[in-house]
CSV table of C-alpha atoms in Angstrom, one decimal:
chain,number,residue,atom,x,y,z
A,1,MET,CA,-23.6,-93.8,135.2
A,2,ASN,CA,-24.0,-92.7,138.8
A,3,LYS,CA,-27.5,-93.7,139.9
A,4,GLU,CA,-27.5,-91.4,143.0
A,5,ILE,CA,-29.8,-88.5,143.4
A,6,ALA,CA,-28.6,-85.4,145.3
A,7,LEU,CA,-31.1,-84.0,147.8
A,8,ILE,CA,-30.0,-80.3,148.0
A,9,ILE,CA,-31.3,-78.4,151.0
A,10,ALA,CA,-30.9,-74.7,151.1
A,11,HIS,CA,-30.6,-73.7,154.8
A,12,TYR,CA,-31.0,-70.4,156.5
A,13,GLY,CA,-32.4,-69.9,159.9
A,14,SER,CA,-32.6,-71.9,163.1
A,15,GLN,CA,-30.8,-75.2,163.9
A,16,GLU,CA,-34.2,-76.6,165.0
A,17,VAL,CA,-35.6,-76.2,161.5
A,18,ILE,CA,-32.8,-78.0,159.7
A,19,ASP,CA,-32.6,-80.7,162.4
A,20,ARG,CA,-36.3,-81.5,162.0
A,21,CYS,CA,-35.8,-81.8,158.2
A,22,ILE,CA,-32.8,-84.1,158.5
A,23,GLN,CA,-34.5,-86.3,161.1
A,24,SER,CA,-37.4,-86.8,158.7
A,25,ILE,CA,-34.9,-87.8,156.0
A,26,GLU,CA,-33.1,-90.3,158.2
A,27,LYS,CA,-36.4,-92.3,158.6
A,28,ASP,CA,-36.2,-93.2,154.9
A,29,LEU,CA,-32.5,-92.7,153.9
A,30,HIS,CA,-32.7,-94.3,150.5
A,31,ALA,CA,-29.6,-96.0,149.3
A,32,GLU,CA,-29.4,-93.9,146.2
A,33,LEU,CA,-29.9,-90.6,148.0
A,34,ARG,CA,-27.0,-88.2,148.8
A,35,VAL,CA,-28.0,-85.3,151.1
A,36,ILE,CA,-26.2,-81.9,150.6
A,37,VAL,CA,-27.0,-79.1,152.9
A,38,VAL,CA,-25.9,-75.7,151.7
A,39,ASN,CA,-25.7,-73.5,154.8
A,40,ASN,CA,-26.4,-69.8,154.1
A,41,SER,CA,-26.2,-69.0,157.9
A,42,ALA,CA,-23.2,-67.4,159.4
A,43,LYS,CA,-23.0,-70.2,162.0
A,44,GLU,CA,-21.3,-73.3,160.6
A,45,LEU,CA,-23.1,-76.7,160.5
A,46,THR,CA,-21.5,-80.1,160.4
A,47,GLY,CA,-22.7,-83.4,159.1
A,48,LYS,CA,-22.9,-86.5,161.3
A,49,ASP,CA,-22.1,-88.9,158.5
A,50,GLU,CA,-20.4,-87.3,155.5
A,51,ASP,CA,-20.9,-90.4,153.4
A,52,LYS,CA,-24.6,-89.6,153.4
A,53,LEU,CA,-24.8,-86.0,154.6
A,54,LEU,CA,-22.5,-83.4,153.2
A,55,VAL,CA,-22.6,-79.8,154.5
A,56,VAL,CA,-21.3,-76.9,152.4
A,57,ASN,CA,-20.9,-73.7,154.5
A,58,ALA,CA,-21.3,-70.6,152.5
A,59,ASN,CA,-20.7,-68.4,155.6
A,60,LYS,CA,-23.1,-65.8,154.3
A,61,ASN,CA,-26.6,-65.5,153.1
A,62,GLN,CA,-26.2,-65.8,149.3
A,63,GLY,CA,-29.9,-66.3,148.6
A,64,TYR,CA,-32.0,-69.4,147.8
A,65,ALA,CA,-31.1,-69.7,144.1
A,66,ALA,CA,-27.4,-69.3,144.7
A,67,ALA,CA,-27.5,-71.9,147.5
A,68,CYS,CA,-29.3,-74.4,145.2
A,69,ASN,CA,-26.6,-73.8,142.5
A,70,THR,CA,-23.8,-74.3,145.0
A,71,GLY,CA,-25.4,-77.7,146.0
A,72,ILE,CA,-25.8,-78.7,142.3
A,73,LEU,CA,-22.2,-77.9,141.5
A,74,LYS,CA,-21.0,-79.9,144.5
A,75,ALA,CA,-23.2,-82.8,143.5
A,76,GLN,CA,-21.8,-82.7,140.0
A,77,GLU,CA,-18.3,-82.9,141.5
A,78,LEU,CA,-19.4,-86.2,143.0
A,79,GLY,CA,-20.7,-87.4,139.7
A,80,ILE,CA,-24.4,-86.9,140.5
A,81,ASN,CA,-26.6,-85.4,137.8
A,82,ASN,CA,-30.2,-85.8,139.1
A,83,PHE,CA,-31.3,-83.4,141.8
A,84,ILE,CA,-34.0,-82.7,144.3
A,85,LEU,CA,-34.0,-79.1,145.5
A,86,CYS,CA,-35.8,-78.2,148.7
A,87,ASN,CA,-36.2,-75.7,151.5
A,88,ASN,CA,-35.0,-76.5,155.0
A,89,ASP,CA,-38.5,-76.1,156.5
A,90,VAL,CA,-40.0,-79.3,154.9
A,91,VAL,CA,-40.7,-82.6,156.7
A,92,PHE,CA,-40.6,-85.8,154.6
A,93,THR,CA,-42.9,-88.7,155.3
A,94,LYS,CA,-41.2,-91.9,156.4
A,95,ASP,CA,-41.6,-93.6,153.0
A,96,PHE,CA,-41.3,-90.6,150.7
A,97,PHE,CA,-38.0,-91.4,149.0
A,98,SER,CA,-38.8,-95.1,148.7
A,99,ILE,CA,-41.9,-94.3,146.7
A,100,PHE,CA,-40.9,-91.1,144.9
A,101,LEU,CA,-37.4,-91.9,143.6
A,102,PRO,CA,-38.4,-95.1,141.7
A,103,ARG,CA,-41.4,-93.3,140.2
A,104,VAL,CA,-39.5,-90.3,138.8
A,105,LYS,CA,-36.6,-92.4,137.5
A,106,GLU,CA,-39.1,-94.2,135.3
A,107,LEU,CA,-39.9,-91.0,133.4
A,108,GLU,CA,-37.9,-91.1,130.1
A,109,TYR,CA,-38.2,-87.4,129.1
A,110,PRO,CA,-36.9,-84.1,130.4
A,111,VAL,CA,-39.0,-83.4,133.5
A,112,ILE,CA,-39.3,-81.4,136.7
A,113,VAL,CA,-41.5,-83.1,139.3
A,114,ALA,CA,-42.9,-81.7,142.6
A,115,PRO,CA,-44.6,-83.7,145.3
A,116,LYS,CA,-48.0,-82.8,146.8
A,117,ILE,CA,-47.3,-80.5,149.8
A,118,ASN,CA,-49.4,-80.1,152.9
A,119,GLN,CA,-49.0,-77.8,155.9
A,120,VAL,CA,-46.9,-79.0,158.9
A,121,LYS,CA,-49.3,-77.5,161.5
A,122,ASN,CA,-52.4,-78.7,159.7
A,123,PRO,CA,-51.4,-81.9,158.0
A,124,ASP,CA,-54.8,-82.4,156.3
A,125,ILE,CA,-54.7,-79.0,154.6
A,126,VAL,CA,-53.1,-78.9,151.2
A,127,TRP,CA,-50.6,-76.1,150.5
A,128,TYR,CA,-49.7,-77.2,147.0
A,129,SER,CA,-50.9,-79.8,144.6
A,130,GLY,CA,-50.0,-78.2,141.3
A,131,GLY,CA,-50.0,-74.6,140.1
A,132,ARG,CA,-51.0,-72.2,137.5
A,133,ILE,CA,-49.5,-68.9,136.3
A,134,ASN,CA,-51.6,-65.7,136.7
A,135,LYS,CA,-50.7,-63.9,133.5
A,136,PHE,CA,-52.1,-60.5,134.7
A,137,ARG,CA,-49.7,-60.4,137.7
A,138,LEU,CA,-47.1,-62.9,136.4
A,139,GLU,CA,-47.1,-64.9,139.6
A,140,GLY,CA,-47.4,-68.6,140.5
A,141,VAL,CA,-50.7,-69.6,142.1
A,142,HIS,CA,-50.9,-72.7,144.2
A,143,LEU,CA,-53.7,-75.2,143.4
A,144,THR,CA,-55.0,-77.0,146.5
A,145,ASN,CA,-58.0,-79.0,145.1
A,146,GLN,CA,-56.2,-81.4,142.7
A,147,GLN,CA,-58.6,-84.2,141.9
A,148,LYS,CA,-56.4,-86.3,139.6
A,149,CYS,CA,-54.0,-89.0,140.9
A,150,GLY,CA,-50.5,-89.8,140.0
A,151,PHE,CA,-48.4,-87.6,137.7
A,152,VAL,CA,-50.4,-84.5,136.7
A,153,GLU,CA,-49.1,-81.8,134.3
A,154,THR,CA,-48.9,-78.3,135.8
A,155,GLU,CA,-47.9,-74.8,134.8
A,156,PHE,CA,-46.0,-73.8,138.0
A,157,ILE,CA,-43.6,-75.8,140.2
A,158,SER,CA,-43.2,-74.6,143.8
A,159,GLY,CA,-39.6,-74.1,144.8
A,160,CYS,CA,-40.4,-75.7,148.2
A,161,CYS,CA,-39.3,-79.1,146.8
A,162,PHE,CA,-38.9,-80.4,143.3
A,163,TYR,CA,-36.9,-83.0,141.3
A,164,ILE,CA,-34.9,-82.1,138.2
A,165,SER,CA,-33.9,-84.9,135.9
A,166,GLN,CA,-30.5,-85.0,134.3
A,167,ASP,CA,-32.0,-84.3,130.8
A,168,ALA,CA,-34.0,-81.4,132.1
A,169,PHE,CA,-31.0,-79.9,133.8
A,170,LYS,CA,-29.0,-80.1,130.6
A,171,ILE,CA,-31.6,-78.0,128.9
A,172,LEU,CA,-32.3,-75.5,131.7
A,173,GLY,CA,-29.0,-75.2,133.6
A,174,LEU,CA,-28.6,-73.5,136.9
A,175,LEU,CA,-31.2,-71.3,138.7
A,176,ASP,CA,-30.9,-67.5,138.1
A,177,ILE,CA,-29.0,-66.1,141.0
A,178,ASN,CA,-30.4,-62.6,140.4
A,179,TYR,CA,-33.4,-63.8,142.4
A,180,PHE,CA,-32.2,-63.6,146.0
A,181,LEU,CA,-35.5,-64.5,147.5
A,182,TYR,CA,-38.9,-65.3,145.9
A,183,ASP,CA,-39.9,-66.0,142.2
A,184,GLU,CA,-36.8,-68.1,141.4
A,185,ASP,CA,-39.3,-71.0,141.1
A,186,LEU,CA,-41.5,-69.0,138.8
A,187,ASP,CA,-38.5,-68.1,136.6
A,188,TYR,CA,-37.5,-71.8,136.4
A,189,SER,CA,-41.1,-72.9,135.6
A,190,LEU,CA,-41.3,-70.3,132.8
A,191,ARG,CA,-37.9,-71.3,131.4
A,192,ALA,CA,-39.0,-75.0,131.4
A,193,LYS,CA,-42.2,-74.2,129.7
A,194,ALA,CA,-40.4,-72.2,127.0
A,195,LYS,CA,-37.9,-75.0,126.4
A,196,GLY,CA,-40.2,-77.9,126.3
A,197,VAL,CA,-39.4,-79.4,129.7
A,198,LYS,CA,-42.5,-81.1,131.2
A,199,LEU,CA,-43.7,-79.9,134.6
A,200,LEU,CA,-45.5,-82.5,136.8
A,201,VAL,CA,-46.9,-82.8,140.3
A,202,ASP,CA,-46.9,-86.3,141.8
A,203,THR,CA,-50.0,-86.5,144.0
A,204,ASN,CA,-49.1,-90.0,145.1
A,205,VAL,CA,-46.5,-88.6,147.5
A,206,ILE,CA,-46.8,-85.9,150.2
A,207,ILE,CA,-44.4,-83.8,152.2
A,208,PHE,CA,-45.1,-81.1,154.8
A,209,HIS,CA,-44.1,-77.5,154.7
A,210,ASP,CA,-43.7,-75.0,157.6
A,211,GLU,CA,-44.4,-71.9,155.5
A,212,SER,CA,-42.1,-68.9,156.2
A,213,SER,CA,-40.3,-70.5,159.1
A,214,THR,CA,-37.1,-69.0,157.9
A,215,THR,CA,-38.6,-65.5,158.0
A,216,LYS,CA,-40.1,-65.7,161.4
A,217,ASP,CA,-37.3,-63.6,162.9
A,218,TYR,CA,-38.2,-60.7,160.6
A,219,ILE,CA,-41.9,-61.0,161.6
A,220,ARG,CA,-41.1,-61.1,165.3
A,221,ILE,CA,-39.0,-58.0,165.2
A,222,GLY,CA,-41.3,-56.1,162.9
A,223,LYS,CA,-39.3,-56.1,159.7
A,224,TYR,CA,-41.7,-58.2,157.6
A,225,LYS,CA,-43.0,-55.2,155.7
A,226,SER,CA,-39.5,-54.0,155.0
A,227,GLU,CA,-36.9,-56.7,154.2
A,228,ILE,CA,-39.3,-59.4,153.0
A,229,TYR,CA,-41.5,-57.0,151.0
A,230,PHE,CA,-38.4,-55.5,149.5
A,231,HIS,CA,-37.3,-58.8,148.1
A,232,LYS,CA,-40.8,-59.7,146.9
A,233,LEU,CA,-41.0,-56.5,144.8
A,234,ARG,CA,-37.4,-56.7,143.6
A,235,SER,CA,-38.0,-60.2,142.3
A,236,LYS,CA,-41.3,-59.2,140.7
A,237,VAL,CA,-39.5,-56.5,138.8
A,238,LEU,CA,-36.9,-58.9,137.6
A,239,VAL,CA,-39.4,-61.6,136.4
A,240,ALA,CA,-41.5,-58.9,134.7
A,241,ARG,CA,-38.5,-57.6,132.8
A,242,LYS,CA,-37.7,-61.1,131.6
A,243,TYR,CA,-41.1,-62.5,130.8
A,244,ALA,CA,-43.9,-59.9,130.7
A,245,GLU,CA,-45.6,-59.9,127.3
A,246,PHE,CA,-48.2,-57.6,125.7
A,247,PRO,CA,-51.0,-57.2,126.5
A,248,TYR,CA,-50.5,-58.7,130.0
A,249,SER,CA,-47.5,-56.5,130.6
A,250,MET,CA,-49.7,-53.5,130.9
A,251,PHE,CA,-51.5,-55.0,133.9
A,252,ILE,CA,-48.2,-56.4,135.4
A,253,TRP,CA,-46.4,-53.0,135.4
A,254,VAL,CA,-49.5,-51.2,136.8
A,255,PHE,CA,-49.5,-53.8,139.6
A,256,ILE,CA,-45.8,-53.3,140.2
A,257,PHE,CA,-46.1,-49.5,140.3
A,258,TYR,CA,-48.9,-49.8,142.8
A,259,LYS,CA,-46.8,-52.0,145.1
A,260,TYR,CA,-43.8,-49.7,144.6
A,261,VAL,CA,-45.7,-46.6,145.7
A,262,LYS,CA,-47.3,-48.6,148.6
A,263,TYR,CA,-44.0,-49.8,150.0
A,264,ILE,CA,-42.3,-46.4,149.6
A,265,ILE,CA,-45.1,-44.8,151.6
A,266,LEU,CA,-45.0,-47.6,154.1
A,267,PHE,CA,-41.2,-47.3,154.6
A,268,PHE,CA,-41.5,-43.5,155.1
A,269,MET,CA,-44.3,-44.0,157.7
A,270,ARG,CA,-42.1,-46.5,159.5
A,271,GLY,CA,-39.1,-44.2,159.3
A,272,GLU,CA,-37.1,-46.8,157.4
A,273,PHE,CA,-35.4,-44.5,155.0
A,274,TYR,CA,-32.7,-47.1,154.4
A,275,TYR,CA,-35.3,-49.3,152.7
A,276,VAL,CA,-36.6,-46.4,150.6
A,277,MET,CA,-33.2,-45.9,149.2
A,278,LYS,CA,-32.6,-49.6,148.9
A,279,LEU,CA,-35.7,-50.1,146.9
A,280,ILE,CA,-34.9,-47.2,144.6
A,281,ARG,CA,-31.4,-48.4,144.0
A,282,SER,CA,-32.6,-51.9,143.4
A,283,THR,CA,-35.1,-51.0,140.7
A,284,LYS,CA,-32.3,-49.0,138.9
A,285,ASP,CA,-29.7,-51.7,139.2
A,286,ILE,CA,-31.7,-54.7,138.0
A,287,ARG,CA,-30.5,-55.8,134.5
A,288,LEU,CA,-32.1,-58.2,132.2
A,289,HIS,CA,-30.3,-61.5,132.3
A,290,ARG,CA,-31.5,-64.4,130.1
A,291,MET,CA,-30.2,-67.8,130.9
């Protein structure tokens, strides 16, 4: 059995962001770690050492879930069946893998494990230390005041960074590619919960996250309330169609309708009629896919 673990990084955005992530990995390049970068940007990336760093160029932005799936399938081609999925905007501590990998490999049941996550710019401020699911809005809520130490059970795993054991992946399979951006982690958490896969956060290890660094270009050029909000609402509709249950579904759909009307008005006021039509077409085209 191949003992390697594939660290799959979904990359979209600046070279500076992915370079910072890779540099942090190189400080603790564990012998059993194989790094696979799935490049969703149009500009090709290359790996300095393909024995340890493999780059897969998609040559287009296929979305976060699809990028993770591409990396998983590439890892399986190499005989690797345990995975860590993460964003490109994370920074690992110098001993993260040396501590984290032996700990998760000791777990003998199907499991998904996330580390504790702090902010890059404010390293003492916790961004995620477990999560719960708001049933009235059907969304993952980050907990930041976790008092327990070690492995702690949680309801929601942040897609920022998490480990999937081989047994858990056999049960859950690939991520749902219908989520282009946002809520793919909520979907995976709900699927895991429904199928008996345990969700844990390991508070003994910490990484750092530069939140929304891949969407800064949209913010800078004023598109944040269009492209980003569009994907947030589209993903919310999809997750609601898959998982909303009565009586919470009444609150969820009211919330979605409020957001829908709000964004339509916003796009009209901004003169972005393309996004009005895109939003309307999107909500019509979404189909229910159970994986």
